Coordinates of C-alpha atoms in Angstrom, one line a residue:
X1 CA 9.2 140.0 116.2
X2 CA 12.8 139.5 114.7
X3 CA 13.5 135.9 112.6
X4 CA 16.9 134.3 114.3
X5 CA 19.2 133.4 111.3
X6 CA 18.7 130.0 109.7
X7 CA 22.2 128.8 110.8
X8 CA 21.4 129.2 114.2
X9 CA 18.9 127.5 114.4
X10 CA 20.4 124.4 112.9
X11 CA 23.0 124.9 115.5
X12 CA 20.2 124.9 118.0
X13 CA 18.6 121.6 116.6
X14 CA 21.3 119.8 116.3
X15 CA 22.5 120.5 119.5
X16 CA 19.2 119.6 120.2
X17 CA 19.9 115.8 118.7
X18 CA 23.0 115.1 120.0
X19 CA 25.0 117.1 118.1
X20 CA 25.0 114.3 115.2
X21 CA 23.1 115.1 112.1
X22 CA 20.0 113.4 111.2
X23 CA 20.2 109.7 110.7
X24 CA 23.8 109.4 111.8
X25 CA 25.2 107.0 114.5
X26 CA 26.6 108.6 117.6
X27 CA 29.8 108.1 118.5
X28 CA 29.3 105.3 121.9
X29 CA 33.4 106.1 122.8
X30 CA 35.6 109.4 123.8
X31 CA 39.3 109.5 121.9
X32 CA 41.7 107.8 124.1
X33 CA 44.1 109.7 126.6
X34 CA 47.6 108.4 125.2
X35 CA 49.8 108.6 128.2
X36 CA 53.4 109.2 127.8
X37 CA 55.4 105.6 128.5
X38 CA 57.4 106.5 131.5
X39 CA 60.6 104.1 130.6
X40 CA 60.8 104.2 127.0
X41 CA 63.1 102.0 125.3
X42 CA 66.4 103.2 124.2
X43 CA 66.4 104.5 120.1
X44 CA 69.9 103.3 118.8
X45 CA 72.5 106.4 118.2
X46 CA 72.2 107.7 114.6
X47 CA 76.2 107.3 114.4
X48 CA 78.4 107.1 111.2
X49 CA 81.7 107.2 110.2
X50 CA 83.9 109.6 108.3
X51 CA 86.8 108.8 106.3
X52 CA 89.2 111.2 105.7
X53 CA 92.6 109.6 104.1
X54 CA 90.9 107.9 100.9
X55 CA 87.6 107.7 99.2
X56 CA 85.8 104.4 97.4
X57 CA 87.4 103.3 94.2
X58 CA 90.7 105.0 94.7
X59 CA 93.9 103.9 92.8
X60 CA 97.2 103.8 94.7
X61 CA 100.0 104.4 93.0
X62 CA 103.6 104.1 94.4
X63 CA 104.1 103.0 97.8
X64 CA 101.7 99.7 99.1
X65 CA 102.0 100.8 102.6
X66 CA 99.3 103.6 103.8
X67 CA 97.8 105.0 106.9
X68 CA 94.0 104.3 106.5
X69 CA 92.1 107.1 108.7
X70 CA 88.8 108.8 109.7
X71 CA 86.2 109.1 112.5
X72 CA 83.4 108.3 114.5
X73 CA 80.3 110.6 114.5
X74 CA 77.3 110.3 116.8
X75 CA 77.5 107.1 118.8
X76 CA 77.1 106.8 122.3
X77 CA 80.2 106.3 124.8
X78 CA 82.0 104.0 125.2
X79 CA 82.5 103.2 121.5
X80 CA 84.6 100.2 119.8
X81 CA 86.3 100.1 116.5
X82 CA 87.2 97.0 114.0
X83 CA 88.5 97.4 110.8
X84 CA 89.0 94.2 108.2
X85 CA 90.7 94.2 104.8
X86 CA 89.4 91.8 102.0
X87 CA 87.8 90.0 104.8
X88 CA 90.5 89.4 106.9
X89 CA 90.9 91.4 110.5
X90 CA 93.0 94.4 110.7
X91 CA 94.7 96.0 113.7
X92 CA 93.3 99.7 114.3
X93 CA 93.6 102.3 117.0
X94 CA 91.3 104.5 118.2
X95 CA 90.6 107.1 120.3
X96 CA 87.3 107.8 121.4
X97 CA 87.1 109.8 117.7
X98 CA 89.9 109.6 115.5
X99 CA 91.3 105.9 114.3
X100 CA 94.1 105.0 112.2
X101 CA 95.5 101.7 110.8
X102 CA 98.7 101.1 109.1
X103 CA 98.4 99.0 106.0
X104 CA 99.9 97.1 103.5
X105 CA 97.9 96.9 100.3
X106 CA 97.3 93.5 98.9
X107 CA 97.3 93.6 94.4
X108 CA 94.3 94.8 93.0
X109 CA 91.5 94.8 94.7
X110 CA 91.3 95.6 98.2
X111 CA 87.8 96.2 100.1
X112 CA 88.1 97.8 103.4
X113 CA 85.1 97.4 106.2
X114 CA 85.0 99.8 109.4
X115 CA 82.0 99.0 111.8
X116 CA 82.2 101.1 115.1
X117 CA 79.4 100.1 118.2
X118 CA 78.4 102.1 120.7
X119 CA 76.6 101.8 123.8
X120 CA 73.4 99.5 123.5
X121 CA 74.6 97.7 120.5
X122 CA 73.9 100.3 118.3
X123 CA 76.5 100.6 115.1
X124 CA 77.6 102.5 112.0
X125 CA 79.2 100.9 109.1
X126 CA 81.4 102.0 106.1
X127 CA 82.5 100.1 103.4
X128 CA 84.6 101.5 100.6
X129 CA 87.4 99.8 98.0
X130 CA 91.2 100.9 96.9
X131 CA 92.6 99.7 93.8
X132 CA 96.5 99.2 94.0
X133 CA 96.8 97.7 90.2
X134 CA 99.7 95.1 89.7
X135 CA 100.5 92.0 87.4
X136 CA 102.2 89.4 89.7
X137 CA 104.7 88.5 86.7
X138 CA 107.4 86.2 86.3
X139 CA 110.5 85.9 84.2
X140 CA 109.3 83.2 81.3
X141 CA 105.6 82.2 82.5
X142 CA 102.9 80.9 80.3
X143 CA 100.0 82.7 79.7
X144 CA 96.8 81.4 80.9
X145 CA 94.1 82.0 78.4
X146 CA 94.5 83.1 74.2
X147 CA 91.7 85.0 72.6
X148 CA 91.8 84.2 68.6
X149 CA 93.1 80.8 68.9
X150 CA 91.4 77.5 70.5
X151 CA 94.5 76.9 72.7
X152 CA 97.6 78.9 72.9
X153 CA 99.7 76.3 70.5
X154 CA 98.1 77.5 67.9
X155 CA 98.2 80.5 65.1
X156 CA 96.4 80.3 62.3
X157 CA 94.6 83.6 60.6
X158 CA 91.1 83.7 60.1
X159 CA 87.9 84.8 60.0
X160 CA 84.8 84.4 62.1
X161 CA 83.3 85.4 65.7
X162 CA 86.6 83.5 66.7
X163 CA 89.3 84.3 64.8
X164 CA 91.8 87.2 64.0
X165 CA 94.1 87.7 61.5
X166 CA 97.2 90.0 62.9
X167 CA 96.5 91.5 66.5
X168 CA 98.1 94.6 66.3
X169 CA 96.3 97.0 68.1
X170 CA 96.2 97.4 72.1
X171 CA 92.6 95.9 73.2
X172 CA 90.1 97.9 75.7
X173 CA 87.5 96.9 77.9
X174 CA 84.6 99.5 78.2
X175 CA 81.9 99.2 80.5
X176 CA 82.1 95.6 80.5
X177 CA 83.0 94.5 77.0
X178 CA 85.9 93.4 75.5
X179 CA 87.7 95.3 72.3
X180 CA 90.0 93.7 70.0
X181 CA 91.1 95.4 66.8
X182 CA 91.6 92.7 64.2
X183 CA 93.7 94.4 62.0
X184 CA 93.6 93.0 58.8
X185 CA 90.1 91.8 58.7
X186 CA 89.3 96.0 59.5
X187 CA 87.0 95.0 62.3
X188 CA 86.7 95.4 66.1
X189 CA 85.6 92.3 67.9
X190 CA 83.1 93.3 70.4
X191 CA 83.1 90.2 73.4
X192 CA 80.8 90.3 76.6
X193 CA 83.9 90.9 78.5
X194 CA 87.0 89.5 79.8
X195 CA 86.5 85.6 78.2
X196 CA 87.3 82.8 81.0
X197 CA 88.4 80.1 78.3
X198 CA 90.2 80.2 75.7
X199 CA 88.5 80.2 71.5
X200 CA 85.6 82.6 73.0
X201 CA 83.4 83.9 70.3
X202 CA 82.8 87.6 69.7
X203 CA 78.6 88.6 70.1
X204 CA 79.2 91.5 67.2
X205 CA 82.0 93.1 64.8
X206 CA 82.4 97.3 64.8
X207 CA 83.2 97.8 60.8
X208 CA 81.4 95.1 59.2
X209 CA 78.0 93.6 58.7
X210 CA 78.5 90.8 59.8
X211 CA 81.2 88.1 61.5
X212 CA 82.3 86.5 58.3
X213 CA 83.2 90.1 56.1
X214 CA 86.2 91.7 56.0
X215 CA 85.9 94.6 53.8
X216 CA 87.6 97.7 54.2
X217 CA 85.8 100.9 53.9
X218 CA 86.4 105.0 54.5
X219 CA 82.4 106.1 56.8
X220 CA 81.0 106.0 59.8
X221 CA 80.3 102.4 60.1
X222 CA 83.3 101.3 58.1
X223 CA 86.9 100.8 59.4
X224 CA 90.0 100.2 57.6
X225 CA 93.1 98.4 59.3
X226 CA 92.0 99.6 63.6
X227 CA 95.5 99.7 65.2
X228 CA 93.8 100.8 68.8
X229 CA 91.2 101.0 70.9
X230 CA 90.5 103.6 73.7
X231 CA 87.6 104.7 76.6
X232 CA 86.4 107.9 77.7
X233 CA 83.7 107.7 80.5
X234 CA 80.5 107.0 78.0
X235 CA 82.7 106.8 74.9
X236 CA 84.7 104.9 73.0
X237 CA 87.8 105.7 70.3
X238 CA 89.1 103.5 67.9
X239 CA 92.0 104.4 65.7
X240 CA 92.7 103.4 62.1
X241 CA 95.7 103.0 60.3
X242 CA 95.3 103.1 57.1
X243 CA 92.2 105.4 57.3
X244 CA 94.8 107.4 59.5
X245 CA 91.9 108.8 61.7
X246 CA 90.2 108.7 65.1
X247 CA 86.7 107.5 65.2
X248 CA 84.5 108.2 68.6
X249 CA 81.1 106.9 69.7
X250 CA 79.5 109.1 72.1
X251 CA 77.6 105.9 73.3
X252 CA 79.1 102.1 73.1
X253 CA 78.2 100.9 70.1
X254 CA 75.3 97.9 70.0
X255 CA 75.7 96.3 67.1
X256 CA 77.6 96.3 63.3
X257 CA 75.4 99.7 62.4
X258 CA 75.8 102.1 65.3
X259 CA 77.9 104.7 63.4
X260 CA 80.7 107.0 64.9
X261 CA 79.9 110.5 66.0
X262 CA 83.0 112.2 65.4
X263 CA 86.1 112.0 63.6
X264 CA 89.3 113.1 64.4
X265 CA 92.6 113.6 61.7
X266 CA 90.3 114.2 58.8
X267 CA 87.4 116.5 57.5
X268 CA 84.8 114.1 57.7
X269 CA 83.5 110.4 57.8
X270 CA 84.1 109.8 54.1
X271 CA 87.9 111.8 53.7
X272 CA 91.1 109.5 53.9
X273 CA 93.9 111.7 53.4
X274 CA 97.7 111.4 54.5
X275 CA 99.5 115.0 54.8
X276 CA 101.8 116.9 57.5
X277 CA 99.5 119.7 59.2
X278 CA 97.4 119.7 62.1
X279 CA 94.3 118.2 60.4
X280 CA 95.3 115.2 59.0
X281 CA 97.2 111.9 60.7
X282 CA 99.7 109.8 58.8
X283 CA 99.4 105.8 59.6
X284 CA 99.1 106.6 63.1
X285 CA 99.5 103.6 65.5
X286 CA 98.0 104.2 69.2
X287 CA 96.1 106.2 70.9
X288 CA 95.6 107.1 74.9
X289 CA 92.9 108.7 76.8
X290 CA 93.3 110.0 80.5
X291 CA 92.9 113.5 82.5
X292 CA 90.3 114.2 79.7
X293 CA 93.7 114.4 76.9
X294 CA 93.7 112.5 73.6
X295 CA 97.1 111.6 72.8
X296 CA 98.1 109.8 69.8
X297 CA 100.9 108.6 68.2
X298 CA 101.0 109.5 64.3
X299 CA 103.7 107.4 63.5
X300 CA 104.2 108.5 59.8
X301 CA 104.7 111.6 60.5
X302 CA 107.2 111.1 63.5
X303 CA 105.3 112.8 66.0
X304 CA 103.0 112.5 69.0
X305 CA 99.4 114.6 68.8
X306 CA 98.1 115.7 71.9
X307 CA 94.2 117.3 72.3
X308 CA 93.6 119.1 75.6
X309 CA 90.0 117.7 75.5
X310 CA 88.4 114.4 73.4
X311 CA 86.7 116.2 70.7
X312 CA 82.8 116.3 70.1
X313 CA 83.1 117.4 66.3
X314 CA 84.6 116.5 63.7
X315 CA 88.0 118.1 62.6
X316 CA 89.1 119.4 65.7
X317 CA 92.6 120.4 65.3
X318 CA 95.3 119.5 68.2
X319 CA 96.7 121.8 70.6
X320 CA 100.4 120.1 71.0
X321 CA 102.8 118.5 69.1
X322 CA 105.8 116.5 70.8
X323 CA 108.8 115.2 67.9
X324 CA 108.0 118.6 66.2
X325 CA 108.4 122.1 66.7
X326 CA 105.2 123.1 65.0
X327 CA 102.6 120.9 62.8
X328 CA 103.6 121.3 59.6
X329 CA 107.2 119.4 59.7
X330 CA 107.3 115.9 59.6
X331 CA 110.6 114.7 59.5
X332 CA 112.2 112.1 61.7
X333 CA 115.0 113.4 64.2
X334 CA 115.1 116.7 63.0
X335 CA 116.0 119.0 65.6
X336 CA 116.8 121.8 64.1
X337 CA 113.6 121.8 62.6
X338 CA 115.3 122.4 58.9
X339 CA 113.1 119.9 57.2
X340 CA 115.7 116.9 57.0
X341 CA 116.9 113.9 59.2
X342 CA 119.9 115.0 61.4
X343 CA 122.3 112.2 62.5
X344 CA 120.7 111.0 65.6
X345 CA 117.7 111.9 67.7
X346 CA 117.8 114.0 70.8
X347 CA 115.4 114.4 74.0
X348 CA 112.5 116.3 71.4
X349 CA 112.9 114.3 68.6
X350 CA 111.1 111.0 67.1
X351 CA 111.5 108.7 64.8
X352 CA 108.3 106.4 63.9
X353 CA 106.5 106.7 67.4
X354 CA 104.6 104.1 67.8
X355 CA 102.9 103.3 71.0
X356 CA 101.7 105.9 73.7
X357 CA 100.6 105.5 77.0
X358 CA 99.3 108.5 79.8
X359 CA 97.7 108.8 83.2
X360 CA 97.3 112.7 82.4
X361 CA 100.4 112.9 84.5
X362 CA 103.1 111.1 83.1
X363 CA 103.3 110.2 79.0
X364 CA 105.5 107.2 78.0
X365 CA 106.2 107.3 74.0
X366 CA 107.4 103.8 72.4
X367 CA 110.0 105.9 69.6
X368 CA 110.4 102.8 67.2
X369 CA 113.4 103.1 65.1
X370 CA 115.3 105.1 67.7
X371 CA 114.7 101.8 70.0
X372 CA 113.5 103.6 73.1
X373 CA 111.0 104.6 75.2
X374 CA 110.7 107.9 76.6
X375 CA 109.3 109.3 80.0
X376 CA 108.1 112.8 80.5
X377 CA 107.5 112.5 84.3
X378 CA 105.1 115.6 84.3
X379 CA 102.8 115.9 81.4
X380 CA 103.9 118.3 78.3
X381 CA 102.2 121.8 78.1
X382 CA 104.3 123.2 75.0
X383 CA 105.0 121.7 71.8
X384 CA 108.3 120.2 71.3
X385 CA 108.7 119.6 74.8
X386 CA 112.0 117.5 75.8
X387 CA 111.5 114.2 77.7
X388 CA 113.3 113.4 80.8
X389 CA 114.0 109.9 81.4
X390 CA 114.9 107.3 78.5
X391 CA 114.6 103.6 78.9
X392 CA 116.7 101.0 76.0
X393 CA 119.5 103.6 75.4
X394 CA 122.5 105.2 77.6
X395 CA 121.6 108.9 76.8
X396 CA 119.3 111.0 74.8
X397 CA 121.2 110.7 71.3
X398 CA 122.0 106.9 71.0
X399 CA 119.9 104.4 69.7
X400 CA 121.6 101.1 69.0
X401 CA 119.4 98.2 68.8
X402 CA 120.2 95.5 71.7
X403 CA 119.0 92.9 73.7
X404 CA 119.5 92.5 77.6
X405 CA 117.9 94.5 80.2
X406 CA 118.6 97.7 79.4
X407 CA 118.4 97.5 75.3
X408 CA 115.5 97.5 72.7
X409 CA 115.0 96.4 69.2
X410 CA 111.9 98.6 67.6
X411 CA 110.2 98.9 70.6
X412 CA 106.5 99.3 69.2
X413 CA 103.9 98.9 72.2
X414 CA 104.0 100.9 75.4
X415 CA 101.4 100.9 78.9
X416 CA 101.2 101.3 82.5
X417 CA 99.1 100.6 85.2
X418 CA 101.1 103.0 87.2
X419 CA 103.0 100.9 89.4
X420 CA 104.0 99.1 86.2
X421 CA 105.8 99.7 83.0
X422 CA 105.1 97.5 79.9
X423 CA 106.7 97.7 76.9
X424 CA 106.6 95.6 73.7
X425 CA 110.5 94.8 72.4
X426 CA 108.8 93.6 69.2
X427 CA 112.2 92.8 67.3
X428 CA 113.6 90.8 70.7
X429 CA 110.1 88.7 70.7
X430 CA 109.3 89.7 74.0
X431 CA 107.5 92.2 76.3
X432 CA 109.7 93.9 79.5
X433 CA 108.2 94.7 82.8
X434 CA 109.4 97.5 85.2
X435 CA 108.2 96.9 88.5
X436 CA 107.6 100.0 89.9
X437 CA 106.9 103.0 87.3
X438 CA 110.8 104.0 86.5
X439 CA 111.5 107.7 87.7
X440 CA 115.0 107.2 86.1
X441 CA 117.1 105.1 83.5
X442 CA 116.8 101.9 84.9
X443 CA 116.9 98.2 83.9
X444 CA 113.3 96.1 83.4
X445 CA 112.9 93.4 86.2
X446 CA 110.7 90.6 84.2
X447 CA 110.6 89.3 80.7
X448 CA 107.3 87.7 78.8
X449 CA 108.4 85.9 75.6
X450 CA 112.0 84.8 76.2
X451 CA 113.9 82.7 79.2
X452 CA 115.7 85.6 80.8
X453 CA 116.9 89.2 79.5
X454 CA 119.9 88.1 78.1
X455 CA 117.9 86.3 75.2
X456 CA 116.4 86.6 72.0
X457 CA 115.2 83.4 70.4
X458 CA 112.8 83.5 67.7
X459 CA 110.5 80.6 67.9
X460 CA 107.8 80.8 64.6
X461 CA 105.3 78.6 66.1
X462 CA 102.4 79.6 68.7
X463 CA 103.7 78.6 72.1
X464 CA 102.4 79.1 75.5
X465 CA 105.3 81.1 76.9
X466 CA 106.5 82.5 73.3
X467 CA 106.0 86.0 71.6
X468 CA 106.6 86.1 68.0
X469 CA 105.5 89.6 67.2
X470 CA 104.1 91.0 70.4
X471 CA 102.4 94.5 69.9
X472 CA 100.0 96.6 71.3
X473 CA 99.7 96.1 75.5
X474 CA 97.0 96.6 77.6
X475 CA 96.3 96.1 81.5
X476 CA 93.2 95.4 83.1
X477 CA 92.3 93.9 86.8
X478 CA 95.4 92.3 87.3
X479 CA 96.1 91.1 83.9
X480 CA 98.1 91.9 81.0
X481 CA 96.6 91.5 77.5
X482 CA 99.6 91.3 75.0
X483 CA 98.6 91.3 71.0
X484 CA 100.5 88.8 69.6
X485 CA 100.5 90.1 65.8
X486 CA 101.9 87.1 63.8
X487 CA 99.9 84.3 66.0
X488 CA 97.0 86.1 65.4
X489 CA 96.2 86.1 69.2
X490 CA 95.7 88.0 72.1
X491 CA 97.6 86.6 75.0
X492 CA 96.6 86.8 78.7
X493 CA 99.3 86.7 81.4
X494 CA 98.7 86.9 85.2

């Protein structure tokens, strides 16, 4: 007699019991029959829309009228489309796919909502903003709020979380915080952005221990005479004049100790040396960053430096040279490159550039003691490129000083928002505006600082509406931020 396997006969048992194991409780219910619903409601169309003419955070430049455009994906017929710009209702026209809508872009900011519905209510929505940067300026207007000063009557130099002593350099904001160079306390004031009244107090100061110091010093944590301030996606540049050097954080700084990573113009942190080559700078005066191009203006040596890429060690030599043929002459409006002054300066030459300003498409050069500014409307590849267009001068190999709309006296102070020239006329007390970036010699439509463009009063004392030394220029959301060196202030007009 054969044994049956011992797992068949567990089978058999506890098929035997119910097919439960011993001690378990039966299960008194079958599993449900889930019939399928025979009118199911309706799922809402997974739809969206597609736009194809601009994307979110754009900047327009040029012409305020566009055609906003894109397209409707994956809604059911028949579909509707509404379109609303900063809130307001916007006429649109649509096909069945395709819609279109002609618009005139309001300044600044302008946030664009396109919701289409489809059959059964269902929807898709997108939002997205375009950025068409302007200063609505007027001939002789006040400014509306002073940083340095309690009030914008006063002038007075000093030191403290509040105070500045000769605003030189062009300010920055970075990721939401407010630079000013305070050049002869050899600090950066560091301000939790944009201040809405006037005497705000800075939170820290880059270059010094502490809010009441005012030391100069040649390291990493130590700054000596900042004339400008820059931002390069995570980083941020500060130049130095009497250093004559580039500092860069990789990261914002947080506080009085956060040293530089790299510098730029001398061998290292603690080296503070003037010479004519491509390793050193000379009293430079401002700097730019856009397109991923460092461009500064080393003033000393009458020439602009331009870097292909912002360096991430330390002596990185430039790769162009604008005033100069190569990077070891130095002298002002020399053409012919013979080491020596010639009489008067041409489309290549300088003579103590001092502010610079680029998109990484155009470059605008403030050339100081040839009282110009000038325009190369695509952006230099070679050394010694000529510019194209000069503003304050009837050609390329004047430069008289004047006043009026078409003259400078030591223009020192250049920027753009690129709808908008701005340059500082520091020896006419007063900053011009070009409404609409100039693409030829032209005259300046506005004037901060002075009644009309026919003036030139000097006026000693702070005033609202008056600029005694104005400097370094800088634009942000709508505003213009003018350093007003002998006040001691930085003005805000908008």
């Amino acid at each position: 007699m054969r044994l049956l396997p011992l797992c068949l006969v567990l089978l058999l048992f506890l098929a035997a019991c119910g097919g439960q194991p011993a001690g378990a409780d039966p299960d008194p219910t079958p599993d449900p029959i889930i019939e399928p619903d025979p009118d199911p409601e309706p799922q809402p169309d997974a739809g969206r829309i597609v736009i194809a003419s601009h994307v979110d955070g754009e900047r327009i430049v040029g012409d305020r009228s566009i055609t906003f455009a894109g397209s409707v994906e994956g809604l059911t017929e028949p579909v509707s489309v509404t379109l609303t710009q900063n809130g307001a209702p916007v006429e649109v026209t649509f096909d069945g796919e395709a819609f279109a809508a002609e618009l005139e872009l309001q300044l600044n900011a302008n946030r664009l909502v396109v919701t289409a519905t489809g059959e059964g209510a269902s929807t898709a929505t997108a939002e997205l903003t375009l950025e068409y940067p302007f200063a609505d300026l007027e001939t002789f207007q006040s400014g509306s709020l002073v940083i340095g000063q309690p009030d914008l009557e006063s002038g007075d130099s000093g030191l403290g979380p509040g105070s500045l002593f000769g605003a030189e350099g062009a300010t920055s904001i970075h990721q939401g915080r407010l630079y000013v160079p305070d050049f002869h306390n050899n600090r950066v004031l560091v301000f939790e952005g944009l201040p809405s009244a006037n005497g705000a107090e800075a939170i820290f100061a880059m270059g010094q221990p502490d809010l009441y110091s005012n030391s100069r010093g040649t390291s990493a944590t130590t700054l000596a005479r900042p004339s400008g301030m820059a931002s390069h996606g995570e980083r941020l540049l500060v130049l130095e004049d009497s250093n004559s050097r580039v500092l860069i954080w990789n990261e914002p700084p947080t506080g009085p100790d956060s040293p530089a990573d790299v510098v730029v113009g001398q061998p290292g942190f603690d080296a503070r040396a003037w010479e004519c080559d491509a390793a050193h700078l000379y009293l430079p005066k401002s700097l730019s960053v856009a397109g991923g191009r460092l461009v500064v203006a080393d003033t000393s040596n009458h020439r602009v430096l331009i870097w292909n890429e912002v360096p991430r060690e330390n002596g990185v030599l430039p790769d162009l040279v604008l005033g100069q043929a190569t990077f070891d002459t130095c002298e002002p409006n020399d053409d012919d490159q013979n080491g020596s002054m010639d009489g008067g300066p041409t489309a290549r030459t300088l003579d103590n550039p001092t502010g610079v300003w680029t998109d990484g498409v155009k470059l605008a050069v403030a050339d100081r003691a040839n009282n110009r500014v000038l325009i190369w409307s695509e952006f230099p590849t070679e050394s010694f490129t000529p510019a194209d267009i000069v503003l304050g001068q009837p050609d390329m190999t004047s430069r008289w000083a004047g006043v009026g709309p078409d003259r400078m006296q030591n223009p020192v102070g250049v920027t753009s928002n690129g709808n908008q020239l701005f340059v500082s006329d520091l020896d006419n007390y007063r900053v011009l505006v070009w409404n609409g970036f100039p693409d030829a010699a032209r005259d300046a439509d506005v004037v901060l600082g002075q009644a009309s463009l026919e003036a030139r009063e000097y006026v000693g004392d702070a005033d609202p509406q008056r600029l005694t030394t104005p400097f370094g220029l800088y634009f942000h959301d709508g505003k213009l931020l003018v350093s007003d060196r002998r006040n001691n202030r930085i003005v805000v007009f908008e």
